[in-house]
PDB file of C-alpha atoms in Angstrom:
ATOM      1  CA  MET A   1       0.000   0.000   0.000  1.00 49.00           C
ATOM      2  CA  THR A   2       1.363   3.426  -0.999  1.00 50.00           C
ATOM      3  CA  ASP A   3       2.149   5.848   1.824  1.00 59.00           C
ATOM      4  CA  PRO A   4      -0.158   8.869   1.236  1.00 56.00           C
ATOM      5  CA  ARG A   5       2.584  11.164   2.524  1.00 65.00           C
ATOM      6  CA  ALA A   6       4.743  10.228  -0.452  1.00 64.00           C
ATOM      7  CA  VAL A   7       2.605  12.471  -2.670  1.00 68.00           C
ATOM      8  CA  SER A   8       3.955  15.598  -0.968  1.00 74.00           C
ATOM      9  CA  ARG A   9       7.600  14.506  -0.907  1.00 89.00           C
ATOM     10  CA  PRO A  10       9.849  16.445  -3.304  1.00 91.00           C
ATOM     11  CA  THR A  11      11.293  14.735  -6.372  1.00 92.00           C
ATOM     12  CA  GLN A  12      13.310  17.799  -7.413  1.00 96.00           C
ATOM     13  CA  ALA A  13      16.201  19.653  -5.815  1.00 96.00           C
ATOM     14  CA  VAL A  14      18.642  22.540  -6.165  1.00 95.00           C
ATOM     15  CA  VAL A  15      22.344  22.157  -5.336  1.00 93.00           C
ATOM     16  CA  LEU A  16      24.124  25.455  -4.663  1.00 89.00           C
ATOM     17  CA  ALA A  17      27.582  24.833  -6.087  1.00 82.00           C
ATOM     18  CA  GLY A  18      28.900  28.301  -6.938  1.00 72.00           C
ATOM     19  CA  GLY A  19      31.104  29.160  -3.962  1.00 68.00           C
ATOM     20  CA  GLN A  20      34.770  30.190  -4.283  1.00 65.00           C
ATOM     21  CA  GLY A  21      36.014  27.618  -1.755  1.00 59.00           C
ATOM     22  CA  SER A  22      38.924  29.888  -0.783  1.00 63.00           C
ATOM     23  CA  ARG A  23      39.535  28.078   2.525  1.00 62.00           C
ATOM     24  CA  LEU A  24      40.014  24.798   0.640  1.00 59.00           C
ATOM     25  CA  ARG A  25      42.925  26.021  -1.467  1.00 69.00           C
ATOM     26  CA  PRO A  26      44.981  24.627  -3.103  1.00 59.00           C
ATOM     27  CA  TYR A  27      42.297  21.996  -3.808  1.00 59.00           C
ATOM     28  CA  THR A  28      40.039  24.673  -5.317  1.00 58.00           C
ATOM     29  CA  ASP A  29      42.690  26.360  -7.481  1.00 62.00           C
ATOM     30  CA  ASP A  30      41.548  24.373 -10.519  1.00 65.00           C
ATOM     31  CA  ARG A  31      38.060  23.214  -9.532  1.00 70.00           C
ATOM     32  CA  PRO A  32      34.977  24.428  -7.644  1.00 71.00           C
ATOM     33  CA  LYS A  33      34.518  23.230  -4.082  1.00 75.00           C
ATOM     34  CA  PRO A  34      31.841  20.583  -4.917  1.00 83.00           C
ATOM     35  CA  MET A  35      34.342  18.980  -7.318  1.00 82.00           C
ATOM     36  CA  VAL A  36      36.897  18.329  -4.549  1.00 77.00           C
ATOM     37  CA  GLU A  37      37.248  14.595  -3.970  1.00 79.00           C
ATOM     38  CA  ILE A  38      36.807  13.155  -0.500  1.00 75.00           C
ATOM     39  CA  PRO A  39      40.044  11.157  -0.064  1.00 71.00           C
ATOM     40  CA  GLY A  40      39.654   7.436  -0.530  1.00 70.00           C
ATOM     41  CA  THR A  41      36.251   7.579  -2.232  1.00 74.00           C
ATOM     42  CA  GLY A  42      37.246   8.422  -5.806  1.00 78.00           C
ATOM     43  CA  THR A  43      34.194  10.678  -6.031  1.00 81.00           C
ATOM     44  CA  PRO A  44      33.788  14.452  -5.648  1.00 85.00           C
ATOM     45  CA  ILE A  45      31.487  15.885  -3.006  1.00 85.00           C
ATOM     46  CA  ILE A  46      28.715  16.586  -5.518  1.00 87.00           C
ATOM     47  CA  GLY A  47      28.826  12.985  -6.722  1.00 89.00           C
ATOM     48  CA  HIS A  48      28.027  11.780  -3.209  1.00 87.00           C
ATOM     49  CA  GLN A  49      25.238  14.375  -2.965  1.00 91.00           C
ATOM     50  CA  LEU A  50      23.555  13.334  -6.221  1.00 93.00           C
ATOM     51  CA  THR A  51      23.665   9.658  -5.179  1.00 92.00           C
ATOM     52  CA  TRP A  52      22.081  10.540  -1.822  1.00 92.00           C
ATOM     53  CA  LEU A  53      19.361  12.653  -3.448  1.00 95.00           C
ATOM     54  CA  ALA A  54      18.543   9.816  -5.864  1.00 95.00           C
ATOM     55  CA  GLU A  55      18.324   7.340  -2.973  1.00 94.00           C
ATOM     56  CA  GLU A  56      15.811   9.692  -1.321  1.00 93.00           C
ATOM     57  CA  GLY A  57      13.472   9.770  -4.321  1.00 93.00           C
ATOM     58  CA  VAL A  58      14.801  12.818  -6.210  1.00 94.00           C
ATOM     59  CA  THR A  59      14.737  12.522 -10.009  1.00 94.00           C
ATOM     60  CA  ASP A  60      15.590  16.080 -11.179  1.00 95.00           C
ATOM     61  CA  VAL A  61      18.366  18.358  -9.904  1.00 95.00           C
ATOM     62  CA  VAL A  62      19.302  21.927 -10.831  1.00 95.00           C
ATOM     63  CA  VAL A  63      22.962  22.644 -10.073  1.00 92.00           C
ATOM     64  CA  SER A  64      23.745  26.338  -9.611  1.00 90.00           C
ATOM     65  CA  CYS A  65      27.337  26.887 -10.783  1.00 84.00           C
ATOM     66  CA  GLY A  66      29.712  29.804 -10.333  1.00 77.00           C
ATOM     67  CA  HIS A  67      33.464  29.560  -9.652  1.00 74.00           C
ATOM     68  CA  LEU A  68      35.067  27.480 -12.442  1.00 76.00           C
ATOM     69  CA  ALA A  69      31.608  26.454 -13.633  1.00 78.00           C
ATOM     70  CA  GLU A  70      32.965  24.786 -16.786  1.00 84.00           C
ATOM     71  CA  VAL A  71      34.904  22.201 -14.728  1.00 84.00           C
ATOM     72  CA  LEU A  72      31.740  21.141 -12.892  1.00 85.00           C
ATOM     73  CA  GLN A  73      29.624  21.168 -16.049  1.00 89.00           C
ATOM     74  CA  GLU A  74      32.137  19.011 -17.903  1.00 88.00           C
ATOM     75  CA  TRP A  75      32.171  16.429 -15.095  1.00 85.00           C
ATOM     76  CA  LEU A  76      28.370  16.324 -14.931  1.00 87.00           C
ATOM     77  CA  GLU A  77      28.112  15.862 -18.700  1.00 88.00           C
ATOM     78  CA  SER A  78      30.715  13.071 -18.802  1.00 88.00           C
ATOM     79  CA  THR A  79      29.493  11.093 -15.792  1.00 87.00           C
ATOM     80  CA  ASP A  80      26.711   8.496 -15.596  1.00 88.00           C
ATOM     81  CA  LEU A  81      24.465  10.205 -13.049  1.00 87.00           C
ATOM     82  CA  PRO A  82      21.553   8.708 -11.046  1.00 90.00           C
ATOM     83  CA  VAL A  83      19.380  11.816 -11.620  1.00 90.00           C
ATOM     84  CA  SER A  84      18.559  14.216 -14.449  1.00 92.00           C
ATOM     85  CA  VAL A  85      20.750  17.324 -14.020  1.00 92.00           C
ATOM     86  CA  THR A  86      20.373  20.852 -15.368  1.00 91.00           C
ATOM     87  CA  THR A  87      23.123  23.417 -14.750  1.00 90.00           C
ATOM     88  CA  VAL A  88      22.629  27.176 -14.473  1.00 92.00           C
ATOM     89  CA  VAL A  89      25.142  29.997 -14.102  1.00 90.00           C
ATOM     90  CA  GLU A  90      24.107  33.342 -12.607  1.00 83.00           C
ATOM     91  CA  PRO A  91      24.480  36.168 -15.166  1.00 81.00           C
ATOM     92  CA  GLU A  92      25.911  38.290 -12.329  1.00 82.00           C
ATOM     93  CA  PRO A  93      26.470  37.741  -8.578  1.00 79.00           C
ATOM     94  CA  LEU A  94      23.008  37.602  -6.988  1.00 83.00           C
ATOM     95  CA  GLY A  95      23.834  36.633  -3.402  1.00 84.00           C
ATOM     96  CA  ARG A  96      22.678  33.445  -1.737  1.00 85.00           C
ATOM     97  CA  GLY A  97      18.982  34.286  -1.834  1.00 90.00           C
ATOM     98  CA  GLY A  98      19.052  35.647  -5.359  1.00 89.00           C
ATOM     99  CA  GLY A  99      21.056  32.669  -6.550  1.00 88.00           C
ATOM    100  CA  LEU A 100      18.578  30.272  -4.985  1.00 92.00           C
ATOM    101  CA  LYS A 101      15.684  32.107  -6.641  1.00 92.00           C
ATOM    102  CA  TYR A 102      17.452  32.031 -10.030  1.00 93.00           C
ATOM    103  CA  ALA A 103      18.119  28.289  -9.754  1.00 94.00           C
ATOM    104  CA  ALA A 104      14.573  27.531  -8.563  1.00 94.00           C
ATOM    105  CA  ALA A 105      13.190  29.157 -11.722  1.00 94.00           C
ATOM    106  CA  HIS A 106      14.741  26.267 -13.664  1.00 95.00           C
ATOM    107  CA  LEU A 107      13.078  23.460 -11.666  1.00 95.00           C
ATOM    108  CA  PRO A 108      10.872  21.258 -13.865  1.00 94.00           C
ATOM    109  CA  HIS A 109       7.852  21.504 -11.536  1.00 94.00           C
ATOM    110  CA  PRO A 110       7.539  25.019 -10.030  1.00 91.00           C
ATOM    111  CA  ASP A 111       4.175  24.114  -8.509  1.00 93.00           C
ATOM    112  CA  ARG A 112       5.660  21.314  -6.369  1.00 95.00           C
ATOM    113  CA  PRO A 113       7.911  21.286  -3.266  1.00 96.00           C
ATOM    114  CA  TRP A 114      11.681  20.976  -3.595  1.00 96.00           C
ATOM    115  CA  PHE A 115      14.826  20.201  -1.666  1.00 96.00           C
ATOM    116  CA  ALA A 116      17.948  22.361  -1.642  1.00 95.00           C
ATOM    117  CA  THR A 117      21.437  21.722  -0.346  1.00 93.00           C
ATOM    118  CA  ASN A 118      24.699  23.611  -0.176  1.00 89.00           C
ATOM    119  CA  GLY A 119      27.315  22.122  -2.466  1.00 85.00           C
ATOM    120  CA  ASP A 120      29.856  21.467   0.314  1.00 85.00           C
ATOM    121  CA  ILE A 121      27.698  19.264   2.558  1.00 85.00           C
ATOM    122  CA  TRP A 122      28.491  15.560   2.959  1.00 84.00           C
ATOM    123  CA  THR A 123      25.702  13.842   4.866  1.00 87.00           C
ATOM    124  CA  ARG A 124      23.342  10.893   5.064  1.00 88.00           C
ATOM    125  CA  PHE A 125      19.919  11.050   6.723  1.00 92.00           C
ATOM    126  CA  SER A 126      16.318  10.488   5.630  1.00 93.00           C
ATOM    127  CA  LEU A 127      15.106  13.319   3.419  1.00 94.00           C
ATOM    128  CA  ARG A 128      11.763  11.514   3.274  1.00 95.00           C
ATOM    129  CA  ASP A 129      11.389  11.933   7.044  1.00 95.00           C
ATOM    130  CA  MET A 130      12.381  15.586   6.736  1.00 96.00           C
ATOM    131  CA  ALA A 131       9.787  16.127   3.985  1.00 96.00           C
ATOM    132  CA  ASP A 132       7.070  14.522   6.134  1.00 96.00           C
ATOM    133  CA  PHE A 133       8.102  16.735   9.080  1.00 96.00           C
ATOM    134  CA  HIS A 134       7.823  19.782   6.781  1.00 96.00           C
ATOM    135  CA  THR A 135       4.333  18.790   5.615  1.00 95.00           C
ATOM    136  CA  GLU A 136       3.046  17.966   9.107  1.00 95.00           C
ATOM    137  CA  ARG A 137       3.989  21.455  10.325  1.00 94.00           C
ATOM    138  CA  ASP A 138       2.500  23.236   7.293  1.00 94.00           C
ATOM    139  CA  ALA A 139       5.824  25.038   6.922  1.00 95.00           C
ATOM    140  CA  VAL A 140       6.878  27.150   3.948  1.00 96.00           C
ATOM    141  CA  ALA A 141      10.525  26.265   4.617  1.00 96.00           C
ATOM    142  CA  THR A 142      12.248  23.665   6.781  1.00 97.00           C
ATOM    143  CA  VAL A 143      15.925  23.826   7.717  1.00 96.00           C
ATOM    144  CA  ALA A 144      17.945  20.746   8.682  1.00 96.00           C
ATOM    145  CA  LEU A 145      19.724  21.285  12.007  1.00 95.00           C
ATOM    146  CA  ALA A 146      22.986  19.674  13.126  1.00 90.00           C
ATOM    147  CA  ARG A 147      25.110  19.629  16.281  1.00 86.00           C
ATOM    148  CA  PRO A 148      28.677  19.758  14.951  1.00 79.00           C
ATOM    149  CA  ARG A 149      31.605  18.638  17.033  1.00 77.00           C
ATOM    150  CA  LEU A 150      33.678  21.523  18.347  1.00 77.00           C
ATOM    151  CA  PRO A 151      37.212  21.715  16.921  1.00 75.00           C
ATOM    152  CA  TRP A 152      38.618  22.123  20.450  1.00 81.00           C
ATOM    153  CA  GLY A 153      38.658  20.038  23.579  1.00 85.00           C
ATOM    154  CA  ALA A 154      36.437  21.158  26.460  1.00 87.00           C
ATOM    155  CA  VAL A 155      36.586  20.920  30.223  1.00 91.00           C
ATOM    156  CA  ARG A 156      33.963  20.195  32.856  1.00 90.00           C
ATOM    157  CA  THR A 157      34.191  21.870  36.274  1.00 93.00           C
ATOM    158  CA  ASP A 158      32.419  21.436  39.579  1.00 89.00           C
ATOM    159  CA  GLY A 159      30.648  24.154  41.565  1.00 86.00           C
ATOM    160  CA  PHE A 160      33.894  25.024  43.347  1.00 88.00           C
ATOM    161  CA  GLY A 161      35.767  25.718  40.099  1.00 86.00           C
ATOM    162  CA  LEU A 162      37.860  22.562  40.038  1.00 86.00           C
ATOM    163  CA  ILE A 163      38.239  20.709  36.729  1.00 90.00           C
ATOM    164  CA  THR A 164      36.611  17.289  36.870  1.00 91.00           C
ATOM    165  CA  ASP A 165      36.942  16.078  33.254  1.00 90.00           C
ATOM    166  CA  PHE A 166      38.444  16.744  29.832  1.00 90.00           C
ATOM    167  CA  ILE A 167      36.237  16.110  26.780  1.00 88.00           C
ATOM    168  CA  GLU A 168      37.817  15.786  23.345  1.00 84.00           C
ATOM    169  CA  ALA A 169      35.862  17.522  20.534  1.00 79.00           C
ATOM    170  CA  PRO A 170      32.432  17.511  22.221  1.00 79.00           C
ATOM    171  CA  PRO A 171      29.241  18.175  20.230  1.00 78.00           C
ATOM    172  CA  SER A 172      28.011  21.765  20.298  1.00 78.00           C
ATOM    173  CA  THR A 173      25.229  22.581  22.746  1.00 79.00           C
ATOM    174  CA  PHE A 174      23.626  24.645  19.968  1.00 86.00           C
ATOM    175  CA  GLU A 175      22.034  23.416  16.750  1.00 89.00           C
ATOM    176  CA  ILE A 176      23.223  25.041  13.533  1.00 87.00           C
ATOM    177  CA  ASN A 177      21.876  25.366  10.004  1.00 89.00           C
ATOM    178  CA  ALA A 178      23.058  22.148   8.326  1.00 92.00           C
ATOM    179  CA  GLY A 179      22.729  23.505   4.774  1.00 91.00           C
ATOM    180  CA  VAL A 180      19.880  21.179   3.696  1.00 94.00           C
ATOM    181  CA  TYR A 181      16.316  22.420   3.151  1.00 96.00           C
ATOM    182  CA  VAL A 182      12.746  21.551   2.153  1.00 97.00           C
ATOM    183  CA  PHE A 183      10.765  24.322   0.475  1.00 96.00           C
ATOM    184  CA  SER A 184       7.091  24.573  -0.426  1.00 96.00           C
ATOM    185  CA  PRO A 185       6.273  25.887  -3.930  1.00 95.00           C
ATOM    186  CA  GLU A 186       5.492  29.418  -2.702  1.00 94.00           C
ATOM    187  CA  PHE A 187       8.949  29.827  -1.130  1.00 95.00           C
ATOM    188  CA  ALA A 188      10.613  30.809  -4.418  1.00 93.00           C
ATOM    189  CA  GLY A 189       8.306  33.827  -4.698  1.00 92.00           C
ATOM    190  CA  LEU A 190       9.441  35.050  -1.259  1.00 94.00           C
ATOM    191  CA  LEU A 191      13.141  35.051  -2.134  1.00 92.00           C
ATOM    192  CA  PRO A 192      14.922  38.332  -2.894  1.00 91.00           C
ATOM    193  CA  GLU A 193      16.098  39.056  -6.444  1.00 88.00           C
ATOM    194  CA  ARG A 194      19.473  39.861  -4.872  1.00 88.00           C
ATOM    195  CA  GLY A 195      20.828  39.376  -1.387  1.00 83.00           C
ATOM    196  CA  ASP A 196      20.742  36.835   1.413  1.00 88.00           C
ATOM    197  CA  HIS A 197      17.505  34.983   2.186  1.00 90.00           C
ATOM    198  CA  GLU A 198      18.786  34.132   5.675  1.00 89.00           C
ATOM    199  CA  ARG A 199      18.605  37.832   6.552  1.00 90.00           C
ATOM    200  CA  THR A 200      15.293  38.542   4.806  1.00 91.00           C
ATOM    201  CA  THR A 201      13.038  35.605   3.918  1.00 93.00           C
ATOM    202  CA  PHE A 202      13.906  33.309   6.825  1.00 94.00           C
ATOM    203  CA  PRO A 203      13.347  35.914   9.602  1.00 94.00           C
ATOM    204  CA  HIS A 204      10.033  36.893   7.951  1.00 94.00           C
ATOM    205  CA  LEU A 205       8.855  33.266   7.912  1.00 95.00           C
ATOM    206  CA  ALA A 206      10.047  32.735  11.491  1.00 95.00           C
ATOM    207  CA  ARG A 207       7.912  35.660  12.681  1.00 95.00           C
ATOM    208  CA  GLU A 208       4.921  34.077  10.934  1.00 94.00           C
ATOM    209  CA  ARG A 209       5.784  30.664  12.448  1.00 95.00           C
ATOM    210  CA  ARG A 210       6.112  29.157   8.979  1.00 95.00           C
ATOM    211  CA  LEU A 211       9.814  28.206   9.302  1.00 96.00           C
ATOM    212  CA  ALA A 212      10.541  24.773  10.777  1.00 96.00           C
ATOM    213  CA  GLY A 213      13.748  23.151  12.014  1.00 96.00           C
ATOM    214  CA  PHE A 214      14.330  19.412  11.496  1.00 96.00           C
ATOM    215  CA  THR A 215      17.039  18.001  13.768  1.00 94.00           C
ATOM    216  CA  ILE A 216      19.193  15.472  11.948  1.00 92.00           C
ATOM    217  CA  PRO A 217      18.761  12.186  13.852  1.00 90.00           C
ATOM    218  CA  GLN A 218      21.483  11.267  16.327  1.00 83.00           C
ATOM    219  CA  GLY A 219      24.006   8.943  14.737  1.00 79.00           C
ATOM    220  CA  SER A 220      23.455  10.255  11.201  1.00 83.00           C
ATOM    221  CA  TYR A 221      26.566  11.433   9.396  1.00 84.00           C
ATOM    222  CA  TRP A 222      26.955  15.170   8.674  1.00 83.00           C
ATOM    223  CA  ARG A 223      29.941  17.337   7.846  1.00 79.00           C
ATOM    224  CA  ALA A 224      30.456  20.615   6.002  1.00 74.00           C
ATOM    225  CA  ILE A 225      33.620  20.444   3.888  1.00 74.00           C
ATOM    226  CA  ASP A 226      35.133  23.909   4.427  1.00 69.00           C
ATOM    227  CA  THR A 227      38.839  23.277   4.969  1.00 71.00           C
ATOM    228  CA  ALA A 228      41.566  20.756   4.183  1.00 65.00           C
ATOM    229  CA  LYS A 229      41.215  19.459   7.739  1.00 71.00           C
ATOM    230  CA  ASP A 230      37.528  18.705   7.059  1.00 71.00           C
ATOM    231  CA  LEU A 231      38.573  16.559   4.074  1.00 67.00           C
ATOM    232  CA  THR A 232      41.012  14.614   6.223  1.00 70.00           C
ATOM    233  CA  GLU A 233      38.483  14.133   9.029  1.00 72.00           C
ATOM    234  CA  ALA A 234      35.764  13.061   6.579  1.00 71.00           C
ATOM    235  CA  ALA A 235      38.080  10.440   5.077  1.00 67.00           C
ATOM    236  CA  LYS A 236      38.897   9.076   8.550  1.00 71.00           C
ATOM    237  CA  GLU A 237      35.241   8.978   9.598  1.00 68.00           C
ATOM    238  CA  LEU A 238      34.100   7.284   6.422  1.00 65.00           C
ATOM    239  CA  ALA A 239      36.877   4.695   6.670  1.00 62.00           C
ATOM    240  CA  SER A 240      35.931   3.922  10.273  1.00 64.00           C
ATOM    241  CA  GLN A 241      32.295   3.427   9.239  1.00 59.00           C
ATOM    242  CA  GLY A 242      33.228   1.202   6.311  1.00 52.00           C
ATOM    243  CA  ARG A 243      31.698   3.515   3.698  1.00 48.00           C
TER     244      ARG A 243
END
């Protein structure tokens, strides 16, 4: 029997892959950040993302390109992909919100919901569960939330100020934007032509209680690939998990 919730689950997505990736140099000297390979996998970050999206029921993806767009486009055209991919390049810098709006205009079904993800996110969790969460809350936008591990060790003290324990790389006590989203069809119309949606559209929706936050389940893998150290850590983590 078909799950009735499946009707409202997105089958289309936008991947924002236009960033400069300056903190990942020299890896990004000749390629955009999503084209950087996670050591030991033989596949660039965006390859892992497209496989994940396909596993979660996505059939059509719009990839928003920018820095060294031709390198990414050439790889997409020469690779056997699990989804149908369209690439777009902003005619001029539009900012994160404007870029998202521009890419969304190229989705095959503008009247249906869609996923979006930043092009430097390497993760695995159920997008189907996130889509159901989004629908159940009648949200216009839902943001995935993660608790990243701090890059420093921490200490625990007692009430007298004596140190009782050392904790290596503990998880943050705060949840952060994990760079993965579910959007209802009307969201694209609320995005700015230029500028940052996280300073305009998101606060507006939060005031209206139409912005939801989906906490990535404990034990699910999530990492933003921002620096060379992130690449090294991702390779270690994936090796330890047998992926």
